[in-house]
């Protein structure tokens, strides 16, 4: 199975577990980590709407919990024409992914479009080393 196929399958399974009583919009995200693990997350909403978390954030939390430190490839999947990561998640992904890392946006049928992290977040903020 290709990396995309593995990430796609994992994102699809993660999407099924989403907690979305408010939007009814389920999202799954899967990451390939620097040490070749596949981790995933789903969106988890909250009655206080801004407290909800995106699928990408859940996947990043799972990656850090698993001891991995960076992202090599991403799939975001929803039952939508093109579920691109929100602005906040672009910054969250950039924290752990170089600009050339691929972000594949998929729906239930398969790949819709592939972007790089740099395309999604041009001139993204990075904290400079302090001397
Ligand atoms: N959402 C994600 O989890 N990831 C995305 O890339 C876009 C949006 C979630 C947030 C909210 O739970 C629902 O989708 C509707 O906005």
PDB file of C-alpha atoms and ligand atoms in Angstrom:
ATOM      1  CA  UNK A   1       0.000   0.000   0.000  1.00  0.00           C
ATOM      2  CA  UNK A   2       1.335   3.480  -0.868  1.00  0.00           C
ATOM      3  CA  UNK A   3       1.890   6.111   1.801  1.00  0.00           C
ATOM      4  CA  UNK A   4      -1.122   8.016   0.476  1.00  0.00           C
ATOM      5  CA  UNK A   5      -3.313   4.903   0.658  1.00  0.00           C
ATOM      6  CA  UNK A   6      -2.243   4.232   4.248  1.00  0.00           C
ATOM      7  CA  UNK A   7      -2.874   7.825   5.304  1.00  0.00           C
ATOM      8  CA  UNK A   8      -6.173   7.874   3.415  1.00  0.00           C
ATOM      9  CA  UNK A   9      -7.405   4.702   5.153  1.00  0.00           C
ATOM     10  CA  UNK A  10      -6.364   6.004   8.557  1.00  0.00           C
ATOM     11  CA  UNK A  11      -7.943   9.442   8.002  1.00  0.00           C
ATOM     12  CA  UNK A  12     -11.165   7.794   6.864  1.00  0.00           C
ATOM     13  CA  UNK A  13     -11.286   5.616   9.994  1.00  0.00           C
ATOM     14  CA  UNK A  14     -10.476   8.611  12.207  1.00  0.00           C
ATOM     15  CA  UNK A  15     -13.240  10.651  10.564  1.00  0.00           C
ATOM     16  CA  UNK A  16     -15.782   8.039  11.611  1.00  0.00           C
ATOM     17  CA  UNK A  17     -14.977   8.719  15.269  1.00  0.00           C
ATOM     18  CA  UNK A  18     -15.475  12.500  15.067  1.00  0.00           C
ATOM     19  CA  UNK A  19     -17.600  14.156  17.772  1.00  0.00           C
ATOM     20  CA  UNK A  20     -19.621  16.712  15.809  1.00  0.00           C
ATOM     21  CA  UNK A  21     -23.077  17.255  17.378  1.00  0.00           C
ATOM     22  CA  UNK A  22     -23.100  20.919  16.315  1.00  0.00           C
ATOM     23  CA  UNK A  23     -21.809  21.045  12.743  1.00  0.00           C
ATOM     24  CA  UNK A  24     -22.438  17.398  11.798  1.00  0.00           C
ATOM     25  CA  UNK A  25     -19.290  17.821   9.681  1.00  0.00           C
ATOM     26  CA  UNK A  26     -16.888  14.964  10.344  1.00  0.00           C
ATOM     27  CA  UNK A  27     -13.203  15.396   9.515  1.00  0.00           C
ATOM     28  CA  UNK A  28     -10.294  12.966   9.805  1.00  0.00           C
ATOM     29  CA  UNK A  29      -6.598  13.752   9.515  1.00  0.00           C
ATOM     30  CA  UNK A  30      -3.652  11.381   9.302  1.00  0.00           C
ATOM     31  CA  UNK A  31       0.059  12.151   9.479  1.00  0.00           C
ATOM     32  CA  UNK A  32       3.170  10.255   8.472  1.00  0.00           C
ATOM     33  CA  UNK A  33       5.766  11.058  11.112  1.00  0.00           C
ATOM     34  CA  UNK A  34       9.521  11.473  10.836  1.00  0.00           C
ATOM     35  CA  UNK A  35       9.928   7.942  12.210  1.00  0.00           C
ATOM     36  CA  UNK A  36       7.404   6.495   9.732  1.00  0.00           C
ATOM     37  CA  UNK A  37       4.466   6.061  12.070  1.00  0.00           C
ATOM     38  CA  UNK A  38       0.922   6.806  10.937  1.00  0.00           C
ATOM     39  CA  UNK A  39      -1.111   8.744  13.494  1.00  0.00           C
ATOM     40  CA  UNK A  40      -4.545  10.286  13.193  1.00  0.00           C
ATOM     41  CA  UNK A  41      -7.126  12.558  14.742  1.00  0.00           C
ATOM     42  CA  UNK A  42     -10.718  13.678  14.353  1.00  0.00           C
ATOM     43  CA  UNK A  43     -12.543  16.895  15.143  1.00  0.00           C
ATOM     44  CA  UNK A  44     -14.003  17.165  18.633  1.00  0.00           C
ATOM     45  CA  UNK A  45     -16.606  19.909  19.044  1.00  0.00           C
ATOM     46  CA  UNK A  46     -17.817  21.635  22.181  1.00  0.00           C
ATOM     47  CA  UNK A  47     -21.014  23.353  23.325  1.00  0.00           C
ATOM     48  CA  UNK A  48     -18.846  26.441  23.737  1.00  0.00           C
ATOM     49  CA  UNK A  49     -18.141  26.432  19.996  1.00  0.00           C
ATOM     50  CA  UNK A  50     -14.626  27.970  19.886  1.00  0.00           C
ATOM     51  CA  UNK A  51     -13.387  25.278  22.277  1.00  0.00           C
ATOM     52  CA  UNK A  52     -13.839  22.626  19.592  1.00  0.00           C
ATOM     53  CA  UNK A  53     -10.695  21.191  18.050  1.00  0.00           C
ATOM     54  CA  UNK A  54      -9.953  20.283  14.444  1.00  0.00           C
ATOM     55  CA  UNK A  55      -8.906  16.855  13.211  1.00  0.00           C
ATOM     56  CA  UNK A  56      -5.421  18.141  12.424  1.00  0.00           C
ATOM     57  CA  UNK A  57      -4.914  19.303  16.004  1.00  0.00           C
ATOM     58  CA  UNK A  58      -5.942  15.884  17.305  1.00  0.00           C
ATOM     59  CA  UNK A  59      -3.524  14.151  14.962  1.00  0.00           C
ATOM     60  CA  UNK A  60      -0.673  16.440  16.020  1.00  0.00           C
ATOM     61  CA  UNK A  61      -1.423  15.732  19.693  1.00  0.00           C
ATOM     62  CA  UNK A  62      -1.339  11.986  18.957  1.00  0.00           C
ATOM     63  CA  UNK A  63       1.978  12.394  17.159  1.00  0.00           C
ATOM     64  CA  UNK A  64       3.583  14.212  20.080  1.00  0.00           C
ATOM     65  CA  UNK A  65       2.165  11.719  22.567  1.00  0.00           C
ATOM     66  CA  UNK A  66       3.671   8.902  20.503  1.00  0.00           C
ATOM     67  CA  UNK A  67       7.113  10.436  20.751  1.00  0.00           C
ATOM     68  CA  UNK A  68       7.520  11.553  17.136  1.00  0.00           C
ATOM     69  CA  UNK A  69       8.797  15.015  16.394  1.00  0.00           C
ATOM     70  CA  UNK A  70       7.921  16.037  12.846  1.00  0.00           C
ATOM     71  CA  UNK A  71       5.539  15.472   9.947  1.00  0.00           C
ATOM     72  CA  UNK A  72       6.481  14.023   6.542  1.00  0.00           C
ATOM     73  CA  UNK A  73       3.056  13.851   4.844  1.00  0.00           C
ATOM     74  CA  UNK A  74      -0.583  14.689   5.641  1.00  0.00           C
ATOM     75  CA  UNK A  75      -4.060  13.621   4.541  1.00  0.00           C
ATOM     76  CA  UNK A  76      -7.143  15.629   5.534  1.00  0.00           C
ATOM     77  CA  UNK A  77     -10.430  13.966   4.679  1.00  0.00           C
ATOM     78  CA  UNK A  78     -14.079  15.010   4.824  1.00  0.00           C
ATOM     79  CA  UNK A  79     -17.279  14.454   2.872  1.00  0.00           C
ATOM     80  CA  UNK A  80     -16.820  17.760   1.079  1.00  0.00           C
ATOM     81  CA  UNK A  81     -15.692  19.230  -2.226  1.00  0.00           C
ATOM     82  CA  UNK A  82     -12.365  20.384  -0.786  1.00  0.00           C
ATOM     83  CA  UNK A  83     -11.805  20.384   2.988  1.00  0.00           C
ATOM     84  CA  UNK A  84      -8.595  22.392   3.223  1.00  0.00           C
ATOM     85  CA  UNK A  85      -7.132  22.963   6.703  1.00  0.00           C
ATOM     86  CA  UNK A  86      -8.306  26.123   8.478  1.00  0.00           C
ATOM     87  CA  UNK A  87      -5.873  28.970   9.010  1.00  0.00           C
ATOM     88  CA  UNK A  88      -5.048  27.962  12.555  1.00  0.00           C
ATOM     89  CA  UNK A  89      -4.308  24.393  11.519  1.00  0.00           C
ATOM     90  CA  UNK A  90      -1.979  25.599   8.761  1.00  0.00           C
ATOM     91  CA  UNK A  91       0.097  27.284  11.440  1.00  0.00           C
ATOM     92  CA  UNK A  92      -0.124  24.176  13.668  1.00  0.00           C
ATOM     93  CA  UNK A  93       1.082  21.955  10.821  1.00  0.00           C
ATOM     94  CA  UNK A  94       3.928  24.366   9.988  1.00  0.00           C
ATOM     95  CA  UNK A  95       5.238  23.994  13.530  1.00  0.00           C
ATOM     96  CA  UNK A  96       6.134  20.386  12.738  1.00  0.00           C
ATOM     97  CA  UNK A  97       6.378  20.288   8.931  1.00  0.00           C
ATOM     98  CA  UNK A  98       8.800  21.836   6.441  1.00  0.00           C
ATOM     99  CA  UNK A  99       7.359  23.985   3.677  1.00  0.00           C
ATOM    100  CA  UNK A 100       7.708  21.221   1.072  1.00  0.00           C
ATOM    101  CA  UNK A 101       5.633  18.681   3.048  1.00  0.00           C
ATOM    102  CA  UNK A 102       2.597  17.519   1.078  1.00  0.00           C
ATOM    103  CA  UNK A 103      -0.935  17.995   2.389  1.00  0.00           C
ATOM    104  CA  UNK A 104      -3.375  15.809   0.459  1.00  0.00           C
ATOM    105  CA  UNK A 105      -7.008  16.885   0.685  1.00  0.00           C
ATOM    106  CA  UNK A 106      -9.396  14.002   0.112  1.00  0.00           C
ATOM    107  CA  UNK A 107     -13.057  13.159   0.209  1.00  0.00           C
ATOM    108  CA  UNK A 108     -14.632   9.754   0.773  1.00  0.00           C
ATOM    109  CA  UNK A 109     -13.905   8.727  -2.811  1.00  0.00           C
ATOM    110  CA  UNK A 110     -10.216   9.613  -2.838  1.00  0.00           C
ATOM    111  CA  UNK A 111      -7.720  12.381  -3.466  1.00  0.00           C
ATOM    112  CA  UNK A 112      -9.082  15.769  -4.502  1.00  0.00           C
ATOM    113  CA  UNK A 113      -5.998  18.010  -4.469  1.00  0.00           C
ATOM    114  CA  UNK A 114      -2.459  18.095  -3.108  1.00  0.00           C
ATOM    115  CA  UNK A 115      -0.848  21.230  -1.663  1.00  0.00           C
ATOM    116  CA  UNK A 116       2.443  21.868   0.085  1.00  0.00           C
ATOM    117  CA  UNK A 117       2.541  23.364   3.562  1.00  0.00           C
ATOM    118  CA  UNK A 118       4.260  26.399   2.013  1.00  0.00           C
ATOM    119  CA  UNK A 119       1.425  26.875  -0.470  1.00  0.00           C
ATOM    120  CA  UNK A 120      -1.140  26.706   2.299  1.00  0.00           C
ATOM    121  CA  UNK A 121       0.800  29.057   4.581  1.00  0.00           C
ATOM    122  CA  UNK A 122       3.094  31.385   2.642  1.00  0.00           C
ATOM    123  CA  UNK A 123       5.455  33.392   4.841  1.00  0.00           C
ATOM    124  CA  UNK A 124       4.232  31.506   7.908  1.00  0.00           C
ATOM    125  CA  UNK A 125       5.384  32.762  11.271  1.00  0.00           C
ATOM    126  CA  UNK A 126       8.365  31.005  12.858  1.00  0.00           C
ATOM    127  CA  UNK A 127       9.929  32.145  16.102  1.00  0.00           C
ATOM    128  CA  UNK A 128      13.533  33.163  15.619  1.00  0.00           C
ATOM    129  CA  UNK A 129      16.240  31.702  17.823  1.00  0.00           C
ATOM    130  CA  UNK A 130      17.028  34.067  20.697  1.00  0.00           C
ATOM    131  CA  UNK A 131      20.699  34.712  21.463  1.00  0.00           C
TER     132      UNK A 131
HETATM  133  N1  LIG B   1     -12.630  21.122  10.674  1.00  0.00           N
HETATM  134  C1  LIG B   1     -11.554  20.293  10.855  1.00  0.00           C
HETATM  135  O1  LIG B   1     -11.532  19.476  11.788  1.00  0.00           O
HETATM  136  N2  LIG B   1     -10.534  20.367   9.974  1.00  0.00           N
HETATM  137  C2  LIG B   1     -10.527  21.141   8.855  1.00  0.00           C
HETATM  138  O2  LIG B   1      -9.566  21.073   8.087  1.00  0.00           O
HETATM  139  C3  LIG B   1     -11.641  22.054   8.588  1.00  0.00           C
HETATM  140  C4  LIG B   1     -12.707  22.100   9.621  1.00  0.00           C
HETATM  141  C5  LIG B   1     -13.776  20.976  11.588  1.00  0.00           C
HETATM  142  C6  LIG B   1     -13.988  22.059  12.607  1.00  0.00           C
HETATM  143  C7  LIG B   1     -15.462  21.856  12.940  1.00  0.00           C
HETATM  144  O3  LIG B   1     -15.585  20.818  13.907  1.00  0.00           O
HETATM  145  C8  LIG B   1     -16.062  21.340  11.651  1.00  0.00           C
HETATM  146  O4  LIG B   1     -14.971  20.916  10.850  1.00  0.00           O
HETATM  147  C9  LIG B   1     -16.874  22.362  10.891  1.00  0.00           C
HETATM  148  O5  LIG B   1     -16.176  23.528  10.723  1.00  0.00           O
END
